[in-house]
mmCIF file of C-alpha atoms and ligand atoms in Angstrom:
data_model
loop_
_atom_site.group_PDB
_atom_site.id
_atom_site.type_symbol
_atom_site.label_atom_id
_atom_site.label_comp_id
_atom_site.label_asym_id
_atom_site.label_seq_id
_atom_site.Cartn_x
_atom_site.Cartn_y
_atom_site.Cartn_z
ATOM 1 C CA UNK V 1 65.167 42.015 48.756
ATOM 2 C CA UNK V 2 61.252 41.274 47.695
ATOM 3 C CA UNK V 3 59.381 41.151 50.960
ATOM 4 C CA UNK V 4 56.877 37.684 49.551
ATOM 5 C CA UNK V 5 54.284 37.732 52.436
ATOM 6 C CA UNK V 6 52.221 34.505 52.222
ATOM 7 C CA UNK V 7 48.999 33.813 53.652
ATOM 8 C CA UNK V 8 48.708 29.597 54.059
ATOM 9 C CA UNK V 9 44.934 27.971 55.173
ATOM 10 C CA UNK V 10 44.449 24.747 54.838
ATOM 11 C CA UNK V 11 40.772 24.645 53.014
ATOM 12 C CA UNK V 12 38.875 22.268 55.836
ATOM 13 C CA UNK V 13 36.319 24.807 56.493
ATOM 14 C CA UNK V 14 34.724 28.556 56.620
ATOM 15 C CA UNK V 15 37.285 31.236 57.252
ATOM 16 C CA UNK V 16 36.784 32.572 60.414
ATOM 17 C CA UNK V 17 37.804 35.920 62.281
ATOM 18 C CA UNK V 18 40.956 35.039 63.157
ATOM 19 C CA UNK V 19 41.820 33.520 60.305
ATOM 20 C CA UNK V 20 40.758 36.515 58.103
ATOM 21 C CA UNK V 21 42.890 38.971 61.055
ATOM 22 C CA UNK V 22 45.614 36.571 59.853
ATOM 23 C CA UNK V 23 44.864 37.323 56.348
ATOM 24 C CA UNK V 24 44.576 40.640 56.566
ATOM 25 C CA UNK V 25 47.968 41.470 58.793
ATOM 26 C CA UNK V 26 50.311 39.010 56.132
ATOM 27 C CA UNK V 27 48.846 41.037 53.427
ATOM 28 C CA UNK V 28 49.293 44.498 55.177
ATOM 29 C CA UNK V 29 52.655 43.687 56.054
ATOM 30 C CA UNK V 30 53.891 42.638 52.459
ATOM 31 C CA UNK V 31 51.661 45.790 50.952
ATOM 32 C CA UNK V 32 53.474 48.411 53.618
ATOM 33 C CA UNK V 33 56.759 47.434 52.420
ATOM 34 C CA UNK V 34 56.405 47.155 49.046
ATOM 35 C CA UNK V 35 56.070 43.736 48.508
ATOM 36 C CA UNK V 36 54.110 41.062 46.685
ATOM 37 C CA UNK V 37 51.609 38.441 48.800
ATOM 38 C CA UNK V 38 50.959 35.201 47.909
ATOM 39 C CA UNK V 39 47.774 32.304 48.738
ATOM 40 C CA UNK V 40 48.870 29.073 49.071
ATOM 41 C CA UNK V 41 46.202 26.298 49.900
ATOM 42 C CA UNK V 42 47.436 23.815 52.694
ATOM 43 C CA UNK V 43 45.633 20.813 51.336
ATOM 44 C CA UNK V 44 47.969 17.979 51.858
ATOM 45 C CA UNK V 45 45.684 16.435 54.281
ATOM 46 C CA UNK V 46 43.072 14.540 52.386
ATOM 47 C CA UNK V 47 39.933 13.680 53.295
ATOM 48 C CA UNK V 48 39.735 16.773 55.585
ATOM 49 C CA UNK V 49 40.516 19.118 52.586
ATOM 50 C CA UNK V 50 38.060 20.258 50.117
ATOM 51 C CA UNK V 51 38.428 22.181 47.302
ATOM 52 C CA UNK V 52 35.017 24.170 47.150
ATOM 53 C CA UNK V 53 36.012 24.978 50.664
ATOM 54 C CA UNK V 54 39.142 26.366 49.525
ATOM 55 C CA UNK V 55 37.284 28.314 46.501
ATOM 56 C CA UNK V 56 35.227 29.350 49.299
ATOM 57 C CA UNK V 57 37.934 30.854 51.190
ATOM 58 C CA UNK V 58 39.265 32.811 47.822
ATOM 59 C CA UNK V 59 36.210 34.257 47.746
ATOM 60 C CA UNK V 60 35.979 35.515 50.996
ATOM 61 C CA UNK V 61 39.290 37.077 50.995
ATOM 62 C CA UNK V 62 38.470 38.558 47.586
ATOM 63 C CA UNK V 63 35.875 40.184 48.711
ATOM 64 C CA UNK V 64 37.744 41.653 51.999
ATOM 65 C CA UNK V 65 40.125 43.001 48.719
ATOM 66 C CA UNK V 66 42.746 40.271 49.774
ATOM 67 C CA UNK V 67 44.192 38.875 46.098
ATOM 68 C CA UNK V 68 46.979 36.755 45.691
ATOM 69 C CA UNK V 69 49.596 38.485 43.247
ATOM 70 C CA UNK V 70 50.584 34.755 41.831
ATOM 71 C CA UNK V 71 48.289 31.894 40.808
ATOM 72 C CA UNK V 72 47.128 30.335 43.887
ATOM 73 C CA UNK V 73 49.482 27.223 44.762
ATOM 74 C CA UNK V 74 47.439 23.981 45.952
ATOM 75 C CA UNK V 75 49.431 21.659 48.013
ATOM 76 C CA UNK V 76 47.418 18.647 46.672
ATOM 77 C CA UNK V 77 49.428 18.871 43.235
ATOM 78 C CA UNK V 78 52.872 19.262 44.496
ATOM 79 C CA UNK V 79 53.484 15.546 45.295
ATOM 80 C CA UNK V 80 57.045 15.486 43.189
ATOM 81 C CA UNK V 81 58.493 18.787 45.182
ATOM 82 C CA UNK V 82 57.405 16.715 47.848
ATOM 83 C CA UNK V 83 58.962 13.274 47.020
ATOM 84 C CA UNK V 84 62.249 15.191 45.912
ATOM 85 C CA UNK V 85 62.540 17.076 49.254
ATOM 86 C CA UNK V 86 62.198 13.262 50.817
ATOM 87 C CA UNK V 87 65.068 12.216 48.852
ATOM 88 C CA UNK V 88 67.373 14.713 49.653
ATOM 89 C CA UNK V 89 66.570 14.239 53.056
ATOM 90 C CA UNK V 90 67.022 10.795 53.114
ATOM 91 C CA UNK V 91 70.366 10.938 50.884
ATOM 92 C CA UNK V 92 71.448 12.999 53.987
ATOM 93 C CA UNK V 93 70.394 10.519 56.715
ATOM 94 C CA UNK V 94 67.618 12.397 58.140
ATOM 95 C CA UNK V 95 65.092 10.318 58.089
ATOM 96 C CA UNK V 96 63.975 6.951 59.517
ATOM 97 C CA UNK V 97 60.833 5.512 59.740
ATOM 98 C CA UNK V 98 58.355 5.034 62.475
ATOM 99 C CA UNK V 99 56.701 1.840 63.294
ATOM 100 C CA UNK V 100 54.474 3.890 66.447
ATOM 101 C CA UNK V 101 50.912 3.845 66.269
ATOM 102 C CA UNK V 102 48.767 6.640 67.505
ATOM 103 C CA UNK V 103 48.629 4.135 70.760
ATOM 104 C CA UNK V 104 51.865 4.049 71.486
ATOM 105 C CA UNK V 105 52.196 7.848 70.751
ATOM 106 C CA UNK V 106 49.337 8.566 73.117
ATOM 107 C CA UNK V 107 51.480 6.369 75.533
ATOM 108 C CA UNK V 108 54.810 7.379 74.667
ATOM 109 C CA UNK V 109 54.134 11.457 75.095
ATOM 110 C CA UNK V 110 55.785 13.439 77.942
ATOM 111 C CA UNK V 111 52.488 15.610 78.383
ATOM 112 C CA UNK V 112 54.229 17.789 81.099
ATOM 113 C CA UNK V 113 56.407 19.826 78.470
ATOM 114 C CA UNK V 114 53.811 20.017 76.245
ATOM 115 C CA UNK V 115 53.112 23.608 75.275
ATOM 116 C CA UNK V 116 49.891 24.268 73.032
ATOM 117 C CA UNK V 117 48.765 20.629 73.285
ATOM 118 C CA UNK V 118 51.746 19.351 71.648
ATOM 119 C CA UNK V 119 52.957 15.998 72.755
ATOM 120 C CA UNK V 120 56.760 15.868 71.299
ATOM 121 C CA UNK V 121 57.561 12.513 69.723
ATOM 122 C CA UNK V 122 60.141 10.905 72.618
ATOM 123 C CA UNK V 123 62.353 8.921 69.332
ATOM 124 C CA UNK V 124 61.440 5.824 70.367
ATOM 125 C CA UNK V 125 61.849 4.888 66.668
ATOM 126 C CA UNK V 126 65.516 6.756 65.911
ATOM 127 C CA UNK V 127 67.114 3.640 65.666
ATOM 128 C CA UNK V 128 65.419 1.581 63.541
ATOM 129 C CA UNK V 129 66.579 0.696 59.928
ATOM 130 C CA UNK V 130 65.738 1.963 56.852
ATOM 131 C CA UNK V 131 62.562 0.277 55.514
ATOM 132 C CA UNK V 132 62.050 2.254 52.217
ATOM 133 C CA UNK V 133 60.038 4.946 51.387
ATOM 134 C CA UNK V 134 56.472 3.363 51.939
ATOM 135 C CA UNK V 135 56.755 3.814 55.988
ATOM 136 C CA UNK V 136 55.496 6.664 57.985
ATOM 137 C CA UNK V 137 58.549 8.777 57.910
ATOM 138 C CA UNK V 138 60.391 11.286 60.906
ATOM 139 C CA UNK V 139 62.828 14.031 60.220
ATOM 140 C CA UNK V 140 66.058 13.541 62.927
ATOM 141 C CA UNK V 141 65.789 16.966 64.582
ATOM 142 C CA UNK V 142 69.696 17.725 65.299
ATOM 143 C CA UNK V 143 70.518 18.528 68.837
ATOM 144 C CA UNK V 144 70.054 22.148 70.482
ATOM 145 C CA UNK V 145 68.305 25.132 70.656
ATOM 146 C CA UNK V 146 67.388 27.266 67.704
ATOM 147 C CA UNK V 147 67.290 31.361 68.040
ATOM 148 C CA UNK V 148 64.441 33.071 66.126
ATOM 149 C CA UNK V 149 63.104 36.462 65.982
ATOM 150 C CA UNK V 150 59.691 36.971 65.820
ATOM 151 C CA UNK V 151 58.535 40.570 64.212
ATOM 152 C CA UNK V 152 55.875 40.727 66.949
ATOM 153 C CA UNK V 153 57.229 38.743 70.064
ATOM 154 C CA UNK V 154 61.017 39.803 69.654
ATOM 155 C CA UNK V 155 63.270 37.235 70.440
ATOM 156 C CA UNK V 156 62.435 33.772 71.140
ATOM 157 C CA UNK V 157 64.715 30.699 72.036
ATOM 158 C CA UNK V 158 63.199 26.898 71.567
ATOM 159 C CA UNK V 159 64.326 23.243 71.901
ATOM 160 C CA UNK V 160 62.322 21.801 68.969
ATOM 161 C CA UNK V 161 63.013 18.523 70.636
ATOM 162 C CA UNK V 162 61.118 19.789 73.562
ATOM 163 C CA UNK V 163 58.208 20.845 71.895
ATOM 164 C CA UNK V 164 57.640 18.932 68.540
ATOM 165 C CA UNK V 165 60.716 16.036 68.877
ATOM 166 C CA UNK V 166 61.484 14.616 65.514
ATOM 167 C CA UNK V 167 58.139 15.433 63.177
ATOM 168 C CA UNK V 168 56.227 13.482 60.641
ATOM 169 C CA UNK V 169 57.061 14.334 57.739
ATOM 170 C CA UNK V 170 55.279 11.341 55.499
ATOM 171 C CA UNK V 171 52.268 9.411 56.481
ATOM 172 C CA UNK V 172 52.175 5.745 56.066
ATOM 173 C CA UNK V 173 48.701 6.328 54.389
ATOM 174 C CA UNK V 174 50.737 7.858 51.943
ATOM 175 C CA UNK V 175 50.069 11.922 52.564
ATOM 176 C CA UNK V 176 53.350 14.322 53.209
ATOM 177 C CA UNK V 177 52.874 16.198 56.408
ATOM 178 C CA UNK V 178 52.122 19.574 56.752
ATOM 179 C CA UNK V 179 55.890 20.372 58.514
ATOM 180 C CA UNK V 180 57.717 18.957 55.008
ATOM 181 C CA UNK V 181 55.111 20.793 52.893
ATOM 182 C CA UNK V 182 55.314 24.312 54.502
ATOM 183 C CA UNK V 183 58.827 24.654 54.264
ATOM 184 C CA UNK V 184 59.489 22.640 50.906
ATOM 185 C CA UNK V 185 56.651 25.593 49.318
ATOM 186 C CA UNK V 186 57.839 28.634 51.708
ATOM 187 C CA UNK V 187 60.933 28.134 50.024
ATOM 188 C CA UNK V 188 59.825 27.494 46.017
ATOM 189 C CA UNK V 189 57.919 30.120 46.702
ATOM 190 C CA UNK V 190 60.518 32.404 47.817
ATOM 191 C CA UNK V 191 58.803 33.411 50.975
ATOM 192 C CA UNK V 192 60.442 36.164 53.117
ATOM 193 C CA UNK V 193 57.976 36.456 55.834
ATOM 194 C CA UNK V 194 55.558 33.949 57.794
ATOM 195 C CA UNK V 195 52.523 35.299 59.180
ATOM 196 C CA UNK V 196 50.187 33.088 61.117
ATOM 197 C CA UNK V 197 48.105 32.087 64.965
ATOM 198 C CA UNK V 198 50.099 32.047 67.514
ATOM 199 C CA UNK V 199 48.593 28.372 67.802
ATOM 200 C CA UNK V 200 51.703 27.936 65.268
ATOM 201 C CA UNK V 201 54.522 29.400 66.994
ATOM 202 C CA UNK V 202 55.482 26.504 69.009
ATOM 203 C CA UNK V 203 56.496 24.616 65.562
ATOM 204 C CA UNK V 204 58.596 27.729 64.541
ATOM 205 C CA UNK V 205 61.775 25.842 65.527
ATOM 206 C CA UNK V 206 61.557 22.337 63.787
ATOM 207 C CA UNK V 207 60.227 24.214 60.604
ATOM 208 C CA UNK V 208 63.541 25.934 61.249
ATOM 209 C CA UNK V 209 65.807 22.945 61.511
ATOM 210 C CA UNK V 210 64.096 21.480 58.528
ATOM 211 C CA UNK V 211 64.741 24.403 56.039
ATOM 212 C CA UNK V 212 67.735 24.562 57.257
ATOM 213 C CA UNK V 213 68.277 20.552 56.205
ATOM 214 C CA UNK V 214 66.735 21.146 52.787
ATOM 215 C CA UNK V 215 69.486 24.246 52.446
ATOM 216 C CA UNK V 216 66.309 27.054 52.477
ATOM 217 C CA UNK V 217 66.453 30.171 53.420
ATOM 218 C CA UNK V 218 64.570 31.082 57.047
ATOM 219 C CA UNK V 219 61.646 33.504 56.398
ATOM 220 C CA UNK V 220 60.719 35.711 59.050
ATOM 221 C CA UNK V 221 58.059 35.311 61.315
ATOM 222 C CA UNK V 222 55.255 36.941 63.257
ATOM 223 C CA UNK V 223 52.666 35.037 64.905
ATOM 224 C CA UNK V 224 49.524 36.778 66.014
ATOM 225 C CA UNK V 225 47.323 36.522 69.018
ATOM 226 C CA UNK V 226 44.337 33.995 68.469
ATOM 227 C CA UNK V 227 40.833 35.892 67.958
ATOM 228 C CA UNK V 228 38.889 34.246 71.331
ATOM 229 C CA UNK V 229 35.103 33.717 71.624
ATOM 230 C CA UNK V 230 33.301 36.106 74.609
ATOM 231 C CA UNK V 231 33.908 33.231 77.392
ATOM 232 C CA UNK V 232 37.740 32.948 75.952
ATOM 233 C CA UNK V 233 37.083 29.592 74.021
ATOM 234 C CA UNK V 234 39.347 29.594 70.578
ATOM 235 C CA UNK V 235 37.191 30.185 67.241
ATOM 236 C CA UNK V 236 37.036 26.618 65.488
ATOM 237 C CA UNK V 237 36.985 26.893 61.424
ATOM 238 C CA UNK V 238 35.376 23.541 61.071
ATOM 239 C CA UNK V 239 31.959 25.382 62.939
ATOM 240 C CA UNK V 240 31.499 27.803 60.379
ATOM 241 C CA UNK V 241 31.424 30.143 62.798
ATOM 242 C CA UNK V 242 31.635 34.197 62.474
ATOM 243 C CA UNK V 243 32.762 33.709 58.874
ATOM 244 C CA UNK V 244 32.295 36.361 56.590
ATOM 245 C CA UNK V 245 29.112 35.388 55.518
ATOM 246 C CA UNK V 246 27.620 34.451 58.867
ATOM 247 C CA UNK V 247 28.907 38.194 59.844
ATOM 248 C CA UNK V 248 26.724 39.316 56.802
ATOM 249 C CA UNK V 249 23.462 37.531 57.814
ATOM 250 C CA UNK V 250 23.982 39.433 61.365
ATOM 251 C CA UNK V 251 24.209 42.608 59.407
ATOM 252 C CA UNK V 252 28.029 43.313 59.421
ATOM 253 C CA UNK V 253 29.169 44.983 56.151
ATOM 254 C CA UNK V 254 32.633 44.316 54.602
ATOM 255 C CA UNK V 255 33.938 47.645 55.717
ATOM 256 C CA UNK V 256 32.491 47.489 58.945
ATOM 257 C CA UNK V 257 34.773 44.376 59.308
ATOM 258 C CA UNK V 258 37.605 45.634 57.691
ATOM 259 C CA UNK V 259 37.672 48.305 60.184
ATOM 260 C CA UNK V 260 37.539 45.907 63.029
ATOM 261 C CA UNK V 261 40.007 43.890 62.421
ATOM 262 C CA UNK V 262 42.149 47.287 61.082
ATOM 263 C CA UNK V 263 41.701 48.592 64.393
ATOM 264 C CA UNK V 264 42.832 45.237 66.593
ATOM 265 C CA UNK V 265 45.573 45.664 64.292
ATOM 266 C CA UNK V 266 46.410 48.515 65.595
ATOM 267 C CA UNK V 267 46.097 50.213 62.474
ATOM 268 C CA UNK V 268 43.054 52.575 63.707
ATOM 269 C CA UNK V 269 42.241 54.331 66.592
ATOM 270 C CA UNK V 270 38.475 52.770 66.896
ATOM 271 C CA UNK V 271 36.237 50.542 64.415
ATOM 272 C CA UNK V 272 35.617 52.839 61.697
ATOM 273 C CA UNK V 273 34.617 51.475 58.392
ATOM 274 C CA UNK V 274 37.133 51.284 55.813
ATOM 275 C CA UNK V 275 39.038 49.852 52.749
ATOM 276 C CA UNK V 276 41.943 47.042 53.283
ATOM 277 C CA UNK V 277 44.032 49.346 51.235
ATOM 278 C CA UNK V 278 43.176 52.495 53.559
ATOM 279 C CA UNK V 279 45.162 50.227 56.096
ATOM 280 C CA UNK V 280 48.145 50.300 54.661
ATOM 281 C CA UNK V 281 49.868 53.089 55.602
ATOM 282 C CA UNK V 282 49.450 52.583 59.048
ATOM 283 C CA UNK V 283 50.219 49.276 59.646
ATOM 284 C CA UNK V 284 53.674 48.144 61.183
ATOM 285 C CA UNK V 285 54.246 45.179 63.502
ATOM 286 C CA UNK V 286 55.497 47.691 66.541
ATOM 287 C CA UNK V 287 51.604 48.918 66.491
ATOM 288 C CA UNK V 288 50.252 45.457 66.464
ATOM 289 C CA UNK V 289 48.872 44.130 69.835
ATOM 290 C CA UNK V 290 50.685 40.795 71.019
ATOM 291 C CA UNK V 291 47.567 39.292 72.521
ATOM 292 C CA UNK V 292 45.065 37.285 72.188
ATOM 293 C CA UNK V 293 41.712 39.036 70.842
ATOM 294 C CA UNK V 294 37.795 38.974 71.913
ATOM 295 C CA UNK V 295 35.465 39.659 69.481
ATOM 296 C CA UNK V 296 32.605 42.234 69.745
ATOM 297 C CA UNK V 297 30.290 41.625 71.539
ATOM 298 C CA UNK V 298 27.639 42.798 69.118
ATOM 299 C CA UNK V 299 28.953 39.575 66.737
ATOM 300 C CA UNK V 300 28.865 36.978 69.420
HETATM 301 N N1 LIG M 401 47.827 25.692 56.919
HETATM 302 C C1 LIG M 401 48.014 26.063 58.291
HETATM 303 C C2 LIG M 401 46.676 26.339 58.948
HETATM 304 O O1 LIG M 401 45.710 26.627 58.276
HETATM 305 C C3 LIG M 401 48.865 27.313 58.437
HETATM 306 C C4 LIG M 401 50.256 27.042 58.075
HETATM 307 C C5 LIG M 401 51.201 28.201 58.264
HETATM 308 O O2 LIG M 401 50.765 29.374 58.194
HETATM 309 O O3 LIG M 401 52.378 27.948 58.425
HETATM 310 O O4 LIG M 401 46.598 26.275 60.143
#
């Protein structure tokens, strides 16, 4: 089988490091065995989407040597995979829709399980009727723990219901949610391996139970330590901060980069500057470091 890496941002601001270490890893992985690697831009969610920003975000990872091998995929125009996937879903009584407000859900959320800052949904809505298909819609997680294997954290076990409950997959201002549009495109696209933040791996498990409601095949995954500030505090991409080009006006060159982010990849014994493709052959996922990353000092 096609190892299809993908990477997946969702175009609300500048790139950052940690973003780009995702970048780089997805496409490192797919290149070392073989495989094709794919950009897909996560811009279901309106008004905090842009597409310059997204162009923006080609460009940087063009110019790190980071191409997609397919047409880039923009989430914004896949309404009708969308819709479909709803359908099926609904045909198969997984869905009902929630009346909650963000009150309520503020209210409502059992806080002390929460891992990451995620507040799982309690069901207060699971019973309630069928309304049609212009309600805020949940997915009914089924019951039990789901058995994953990440490529960098080994084996994990989760209770979705623990740590997402039953997710959103259509807003009743009328956008799909990010849950029902990773998995509906990880699947058209064929994806055989998720790379992403660790900030993600908490929603491993209900992605899981929802490809495996919409009949998809489960990629695999690897979730990467977050890239920290100095005093530990996680890099924000709405800031703009220590983007490629902000990197550039402190007098970091491409390479230079490249071999930073090569190295906390465990692909080179120190920072030396290089080419993405000079990576390759020493990447693999039992050389990559699990945790979380600081950044040089000399970019702070
Ligand atoms: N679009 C998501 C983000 O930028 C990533 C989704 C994923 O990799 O599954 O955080």
């Amino acid at each position: 089988m096609t190892t299809i890496g993908r990477f997946a941002p969702s175009p609300t601001g500048v790139l950052h490091l940690g973003n780009l270490r995702t970048a780089l890893a997805s496409w490192l992985s797919a290149r070392a065995a073989g495989g094709r690697w794919i950009v897909r831009m996560e811009d279901v969610d309106g008004p905090r989407c842009h597409r310059d920003l997204g162009e923006a975000q080609l460009r940087d990872l063009a110019a790190l040597g980071l191409e997609s091998d397919v047409p880039v995929l923009w989430q914004s125009e896949r309404a009708a995979a969308y819709r479909a996937a709803l359908d099926a879903l609904h045909t198969a009584g997984r869905l009902y829709p929630c009346a909650c407000s963000r009150k309520d859900l503020q209210k409502l959320a059992s806080a002390p399980h929460a891992e990451d800052g995620l507040r799982p949904y309690p069901g207060r809505c699971r019973e309630r009727v069928w309304e049609g298909f212009d309600r805020a819609l949940r997915f009914r997680l089924p019951e039990g723990e789901v058995a994953w294997s990440d490529c960098l954290l080994g084996p994990q076990t989760d209770d979705p219901a623990r740590l997402t409950g039953d997710p959103l997959l259509f807003r009743r201002d009328g956008c799909f949610a990010y849950h029902l549009a990773v998995g509906v495109d990880d699947g058209a696209q064929g994806v055989t391996e998720v790379v992403r933040g660790a900030d993600l791996r908490a929603v491993t498990a209900t992605q899981i139970r929802l490809q495996e409601a919409l009949g998809l095949p489960r990629p695999a995954y690897a979730h990467l330590g977050l890239v920290a500030a100095l005093d530990g505090s996680r890099l924000g991409k709405r800031d703009g901060a220590l983007g490629l080009a902000a990197l550039a006006a402190q007098g970091v060159t491409t390479p230079e980069l490249l071999g930073w982010l090569g190295w906390s990849l465990g692909c080179l014994d120190r920072p030396e500057p290089c080419a993405a493709r000079d990576l390759i052959p020493a990447f693999g996922w039992a050389r990559v470091p699990q945790g979380e990353v600081r950044i040089p000092a000399a970019w702070a």
